Tab-separated table of C-alpha atoms in Angstrom:
chain	number	residue	atom	x	y	z
D	1	UNK	CA	0.000	0.000	0.000
D	2	UNK	CA	2.885	2.336	0.893
D	3	UNK	CA	4.694	1.536	-2.346
D	4	UNK	CA	1.583	2.396	-4.360
D	5	UNK	CA	1.322	5.755	-2.629
D	6	UNK	CA	4.957	6.648	-3.381
D	7	UNK	CA	4.441	5.653	-6.975
D	8	UNK	CA	1.420	7.954	-7.248
D	9	UNK	CA	3.312	10.857	-5.710
D	10	UNK	CA	6.228	10.269	-8.108
D	11	UNK	CA	3.945	10.284	-11.123
D	12	UNK	CA	2.200	13.414	-9.949
D	13	UNK	CA	5.485	15.270	-9.598
D	14	UNK	CA	6.651	14.083	-13.005
D	15	UNK	CA	3.405	15.212	-14.590
D	16	UNK	CA	3.729	18.660	-13.007
D	17	UNK	CA	7.270	19.094	-14.226
D	18	UNK	CA	6.540	17.995	-17.795
D	19	UNK	CA	3.374	20.165	-18.005
D	20	UNK	CA	5.143	23.415	-16.972
D	21	UNK	CA	5.705	25.860	-19.915
D	22	UNK	CA	8.225	28.113	-18.195
D	23	UNK	CA	11.828	27.862	-19.484
D	24	UNK	CA	14.746	29.317	-17.577
D	25	UNK	CA	16.781	31.628	-19.778
D	26	UNK	CA	19.638	34.117	-19.104
D	27	UNK	CA	19.160	37.483	-20.980
D	28	UNK	CA	22.583	39.315	-21.844
D	29	UNK	CA	22.523	43.119	-22.032
D	30	UNK	CA	25.004	44.885	-24.581
D	31	UNK	CA	28.311	45.920	-23.016
D	32	UNK	CA	30.340	49.158	-23.420
D	33	UNK	CA	31.868	50.043	-26.830
D	34	UNK	CA	35.256	48.481	-27.272
D	35	UNK	CA	38.475	50.142	-28.545
D	36	UNK	CA	38.986	50.599	-32.277
D	37	UNK	CA	40.829	47.745	-33.896
D	38	UNK	CA	43.944	47.997	-36.088
D	39	UNK	CA	43.585	48.985	-39.728
D	40	UNK	CA	43.545	45.995	-41.978
D	41	UNK	CA	45.740	45.482	-45.038
D	42	UNK	CA	44.826	47.249	-48.264
D	43	UNK	CA	42.611	45.146	-50.429
D	44	UNK	CA	43.115	44.320	-54.117
D	45	UNK	CA	42.103	46.997	-56.638
D	46	UNK	CA	38.515	46.750	-57.634
D	47	UNK	CA	37.250	46.502	-61.190
D	48	UNK	CA	37.078	49.681	-63.278
D	49	UNK	CA	33.680	51.235	-63.166
D	50	UNK	CA	31.782	52.601	-66.106
D	51	UNK	CA	32.666	56.028	-67.494
D	52	UNK	CA	30.727	58.680	-65.678
D	53	UNK	CA	28.834	61.443	-67.454
D	54	UNK	CA	30.921	64.382	-68.790
D	55	UNK	CA	31.429	67.190	-66.318
D	56	UNK	CA	30.447	70.798	-66.781
D	57	UNK	CA	32.627	73.073	-68.920
D	58	UNK	CA	35.323	74.649	-66.792
D	59	UNK	CA	36.062	78.357	-66.510
D	60	UNK	CA	38.381	79.569	-69.365
D	61	UNK	CA	41.998	79.911	-68.250
D	62	UNK	CA	43.999	83.112	-68.413
D	63	UNK	CA	45.547	84.144	-71.728
D	64	UNK	CA	49.111	82.843	-72.036
D	65	UNK	CA	52.185	84.940	-72.783
D	66	UNK	CA	52.845	85.990	-76.355
D	67	UNK	CA	55.166	83.510	-78.088
D	68	UNK	CA	58.425	84.338	-79.831
D	69	UNK	CA	58.469	85.513	-83.410
D	70	UNK	CA	58.532	82.543	-85.759
D	71	UNK	CA	60.933	81.973	-88.641
D	72	UNK	CA	60.468	84.101	-91.702
D	73	UNK	CA	58.607	82.218	-94.375
D	74	UNK	CA	59.841	81.813	-97.928
D	75	UNK	CA	59.339	84.639	-100.376
D	76	UNK	CA	55.933	84.560	-101.992
D	77	UNK	CA	55.391	84.273	-105.713
D	78	UNK	CA	55.161	87.323	-107.930
D	79	UNK	CA	51.600	88.578	-108.050
D	80	UNK	CA	49.602	89.293	-111.180
D	81	UNK	CA	49.929	92.833	-112.490
D	82	UNK	CA	46.884	94.834	-111.501
D	83	UNK	CA	44.595	96.767	-113.799
D	84	UNK	CA	45.485	100.306	-114.737
D	85	UNK	CA	43.688	102.821	-112.558
D	86	UNK	CA	41.379	105.515	-113.789
D	87	UNK	CA	42.848	108.853	-114.819
D	88	UNK	CA	42.553	111.550	-112.204
D	89	UNK	CA	40.726	114.820	-112.618
D	90	UNK	CA	42.502	117.530	-114.535
D	91	UNK	CA	44.094	119.994	-112.186
D	92	UNK	CA	43.389	123.728	-112.274
D	93	UNK	CA	45.460	125.999	-114.485
D	94	UNK	CA	48.403	127.640	-112.794
D	95	UNK	CA	48.859	131.354	-112.380
D	96	UNK	CA	50.411	133.329	-115.187
D	97	UNK	CA	54.140	133.741	-114.664
D	98	UNK	CA	56.014	136.980	-114.590
D	99	UNK	CA	57.540	138.136	-117.880
D	100	UNK	CA	61.169	137.126	-118.361
D	101	UNK	CA	64.052	139.476	-118.887
D	102	UNK	CA	66.523	139.526	-121.748
D	103	UNK	CA	69.947	138.324	-120.713
D	104	UNK	CA	73.262	138.301	-122.494
D	105	UNK	CA	74.848	135.028	-121.366
D	106	UNK	CA	78.123	135.651	-123.153
D	107	UNK	CA	79.818	136.867	-119.983
D	108	UNK	CA	78.839	133.674	-118.189
D	109	UNK	CA	80.196	131.331	-120.862
D	110	UNK	CA	83.727	131.284	-119.441
D	111	UNK	CA	82.312	130.489	-116.002
D	112	UNK	CA	80.262	127.601	-117.407
D	113	UNK	CA	83.248	126.191	-119.295
D	114	UNK	CA	85.408	126.280	-116.165
D	115	UNK	CA	82.580	124.709	-114.152
D	116	UNK	CA	82.318	121.891	-116.685
D	117	UNK	CA	86.091	121.287	-116.403
D	118	UNK	CA	85.845	121.178	-112.606
D	119	UNK	CA	82.957	118.700	-112.801
D	120	UNK	CA	85.036	116.472	-115.089
D	121	UNK	CA	87.930	116.532	-112.614
D	122	UNK	CA	85.585	115.787	-109.753
D	123	UNK	CA	84.071	112.872	-111.697
D	124	UNK	CA	87.557	111.394	-112.241
D	125	UNK	CA	88.367	111.827	-108.556
D	126	UNK	CA	85.161	110.073	-107.559
D	127	UNK	CA	85.948	107.263	-109.987
D	128	UNK	CA	89.397	106.888	-108.411
D	129	UNK	CA	87.854	106.673	-104.934
D	130	UNK	CA	85.287	104.117	-106.055
D	131	UNK	CA	87.601	101.853	-108.026
D	132	UNK	CA	90.856	102.136	-106.084
D	133	UNK	CA	89.972	102.996	-102.486
D	134	UNK	CA	86.552	101.341	-102.138
D	135	UNK	CA	87.309	98.622	-104.676
D	136	UNK	CA	83.986	99.023	-106.486
D	137	UNK	CA	83.220	97.490	-109.853
D	138	UNK	CA	80.717	99.047	-112.218
D	139	UNK	CA	78.803	98.698	-115.445
D	140	UNK	CA	76.954	101.421	-117.297
D	141	UNK	CA	73.964	101.134	-114.985
D	142	UNK	CA	75.194	99.577	-111.725
D	143	UNK	CA	77.904	99.678	-109.056
D	144	UNK	CA	79.009	96.479	-107.295
D	145	UNK	CA	80.570	96.242	-103.830
D	146	UNK	CA	82.151	93.095	-102.361
D	147	UNK	CA	81.319	93.022	-98.637
D	148	UNK	CA	83.825	90.969	-96.656
D	149	UNK	CA	81.517	90.119	-93.768
D	150	UNK	CA	80.398	86.522	-93.166
D	151	UNK	CA	76.606	86.568	-93.075
D	152	UNK	CA	73.754	84.158	-93.716
D	153	UNK	CA	71.666	84.847	-96.815
D	154	UNK	CA	68.914	86.722	-94.982
D	155	UNK	CA	71.354	88.965	-93.083
D	156	UNK	CA	73.411	89.554	-96.237
D	157	UNK	CA	70.292	90.673	-98.128
D	158	UNK	CA	69.330	93.003	-95.267
D	159	UNK	CA	72.886	94.407	-95.154
D	160	UNK	CA	72.670	95.382	-98.825
D	161	UNK	CA	69.229	96.956	-98.319
D	162	UNK	CA	70.518	99.069	-95.423
D	163	UNK	CA	73.278	100.328	-97.731
D	164	UNK	CA	70.666	101.356	-100.309
D	165	UNK	CA	71.066	98.434	-102.699
D	166	UNK	CA	70.390	94.713	-103.036
D	167	UNK	CA	72.317	91.459	-103.363
D	168	UNK	CA	74.003	91.328	-106.763
D	169	UNK	CA	71.860	89.857	-109.552
D	170	UNK	CA	73.978	88.806	-112.565
D	171	UNK	CA	71.328	88.526	-115.278
D	172	UNK	CA	73.698	88.586	-118.270
D	173	UNK	CA	76.980	86.801	-118.939
D	174	UNK	CA	79.074	90.004	-119.036
D	175	UNK	CA	77.937	91.021	-115.553
D	176	UNK	CA	78.469	87.483	-114.274
D	177	UNK	CA	82.019	87.476	-115.626
D	178	UNK	CA	82.718	90.890	-114.060
D	179	UNK	CA	81.565	89.655	-110.636
D	180	UNK	CA	83.502	86.382	-110.937
D	181	UNK	CA	86.713	88.328	-111.668
D	182	UNK	CA	85.870	90.593	-108.724
D	183	UNK	CA	85.709	87.542	-106.441
D	184	UNK	CA	88.898	86.037	-107.850
D	185	UNK	CA	90.895	89.289	-107.534
D	186	UNK	CA	89.851	89.513	-103.881
D	187	UNK	CA	91.395	86.081	-103.229
D	188	UNK	CA	88.022	84.449	-102.526
D	189	UNK	CA	86.388	81.351	-103.970
D	190	UNK	CA	82.646	81.953	-103.468
D	191	UNK	CA	80.116	84.618	-102.420
D	192	UNK	CA	76.347	84.973	-102.090
D	193	UNK	CA	74.397	86.474	-104.985
D	194	UNK	CA	70.744	87.556	-105.029
D	195	UNK	CA	69.167	84.368	-106.331
D	196	UNK	CA	67.198	81.753	-104.362
D	197	UNK	CA	64.837	78.806	-104.839
D	198	UNK	CA	61.168	79.670	-104.985
D	199	UNK	CA	59.071	76.493	-105.378
D	200	UNK	CA	59.024	73.013	-106.889
D	201	UNK	CA	58.024	72.736	-110.552
D	202	UNK	CA	55.811	69.944	-111.849
D	203	UNK	CA	58.882	67.879	-112.811
D	204	UNK	CA	60.177	67.959	-109.220
D	205	UNK	CA	62.889	70.595	-109.748
D	206	UNK	CA	63.125	74.033	-108.167
D	207	UNK	CA	62.345	77.321	-109.901
D	208	UNK	CA	64.538	80.261	-108.953
D	209	UNK	CA	63.889	83.984	-108.637
D	210	UNK	CA	66.077	87.009	-108.046
D	211	UNK	CA	65.706	89.050	-104.866
D	212	UNK	CA	63.819	91.707	-106.846
D	213	UNK	CA	61.137	88.995	-107.451
D	214	UNK	CA	61.946	88.661	-111.154
D	215	UNK	CA	62.135	85.033	-112.410
D	216	UNK	CA	65.339	83.387	-113.613
D	217	UNK	CA	65.074	83.404	-117.396
D	218	UNK	CA	67.514	83.152	-120.264
D	219	UNK	CA	71.010	83.375	-118.779
D	220	UNK	CA	72.090	80.889	-116.080
D	221	UNK	CA	75.540	79.664	-115.060
D	222	UNK	CA	74.910	76.440	-113.106
D	223	UNK	CA	77.963	74.187	-112.839
D	224	UNK	CA	77.746	70.615	-114.096
D	225	UNK	CA	77.792	69.042	-110.611
D	226	UNK	CA	74.843	71.188	-109.548
D	227	UNK	CA	72.848	70.294	-112.651
D	228	UNK	CA	73.533	66.586	-112.105
D	229	UNK	CA	72.493	66.706	-108.425
D	230	UNK	CA	69.320	68.647	-109.265
D	231	UNK	CA	68.231	65.935	-111.691
D	232	UNK	CA	69.000	63.124	-109.246
D	233	UNK	CA	67.799	64.783	-106.029
D	234	UNK	CA	65.779	68.026	-106.299
D	235	UNK	CA	67.008	70.829	-104.079
D	236	UNK	CA	64.982	72.060	-101.128
D	237	UNK	CA	62.922	75.242	-101.134
D	238	UNK	CA	65.434	76.879	-98.808
D	239	UNK	CA	68.356	76.614	-101.290
D	240	UNK	CA	70.253	79.803	-102.069
D	241	UNK	CA	72.869	80.417	-104.761
D	242	UNK	CA	76.597	81.127	-104.576
D	243	UNK	CA	78.828	82.586	-107.281
D	244	UNK	CA	82.186	80.811	-107.621
D	245	UNK	CA	85.351	82.566	-108.734
D	246	UNK	CA	85.220	80.397	-111.876
D	247	UNK	CA	82.026	82.167	-112.938
D	248	UNK	CA	79.684	79.239	-112.284
D	249	UNK	CA	76.793	79.037	-109.823
D	250	UNK	CA	76.219	76.473	-107.110
D	251	UNK	CA	73.349	75.740	-104.736
D	252	UNK	CA	73.964	76.212	-101.010
D	253	UNK	CA	71.824	76.241	-97.877
D	254	UNK	CA	70.748	79.728	-96.845
D	255	UNK	CA	72.024	79.229	-93.264
D	256	UNK	CA	75.650	79.086	-94.444
D	257	UNK	CA	77.719	82.190	-93.603
D	258	UNK	CA	79.889	83.736	-96.329
D	259	UNK	CA	80.857	87.018	-97.983
D	260	UNK	CA	78.495	88.629	-100.498
D	261	UNK	CA	78.265	91.243	-103.264
D	262	UNK	CA	75.830	94.172	-103.200
D	263	UNK	CA	74.675	96.131	-106.229
D	264	UNK	CA	73.634	99.791	-106.394
D	265	UNK	CA	71.857	101.455	-109.325
D	266	UNK	CA	73.391	104.586	-110.760
D	267	UNK	CA	71.208	107.679	-110.454
D	268	UNK	CA	71.212	109.642	-113.691
D	269	UNK	CA	71.002	113.412	-113.577
D	270	UNK	CA	70.495	115.672	-116.561
D	271	UNK	CA	72.265	118.993	-116.631
D	272	UNK	CA	73.381	121.637	-119.100
D	273	UNK	CA	77.007	122.448	-119.790
D	274	UNK	CA	79.111	124.352	-122.222
D	275	UNK	CA	78.841	121.564	-124.754
D	276	UNK	CA	75.066	121.143	-124.444
D	277	UNK	CA	72.864	118.957	-122.234
D	278	UNK	CA	75.315	116.222	-121.195
D	279	UNK	CA	74.242	113.933	-118.338
D	280	UNK	CA	76.125	113.334	-115.116
D	281	UNK	CA	75.815	110.381	-112.763
D	282	UNK	CA	75.818	109.880	-109.019
D	283	UNK	CA	76.072	106.670	-107.020
D	284	UNK	CA	73.787	105.345	-104.299
D	285	UNK	CA	74.831	105.601	-100.677
D	286	UNK	CA	77.284	102.773	-99.975
């Protein structure tokens, strides 16, 4: 009987325990913020993203400094001659002059004759200065001066212009021979003359012009080596021309420095003398 009672009590306790719905749990509240950890190693580069949209146009920058002057370009071709302009309006008639006076010029004839003699002496003295002291050469229309200063073609041309002339332009054989003898007598072998390449022709060769912009026509004195090289390998547009003491021409780069010959036109003046209206001449400023 006692054993049955204990068994009943045991089952009752077991049933109470198994029927209870309460579960014992421990709830953990968050602690204080810990210290910052060490920085980790740098990761591998990521993949390139897509191109973003273009940004807005920026504000224009400040204007830069003015650049240096560039090299002088080659001489342009000769332009076409323009049309003749219209005739101007006829000017008004001038005032009537005063009546002249009769003059007996016989007493002045001796003075005029002596003046003509003095002019002739002065002309011979000037010729002596030009040919002997200055060493000038001349033709009927032109004086030539050998300048013994080593210059590049551009500076040589400017030097002649500042003297009132231009680089020598031998356009006929007699002038070319005169200049070649001039070079030889000075103990030189070559000088610049006023001739340079202008542009390539259709056959691949260069055309040449004088410094007064006139084309090279008729007379030319190219040496055989220059002609052969021009047919095999056309010269460049920057080629200039040298006169050799032999009287032949050769092509040379314009940056080479050498002596040169200037030319100056003679200025003709008409005047009366004892023998009639004979002309006198004066040279340009050398």
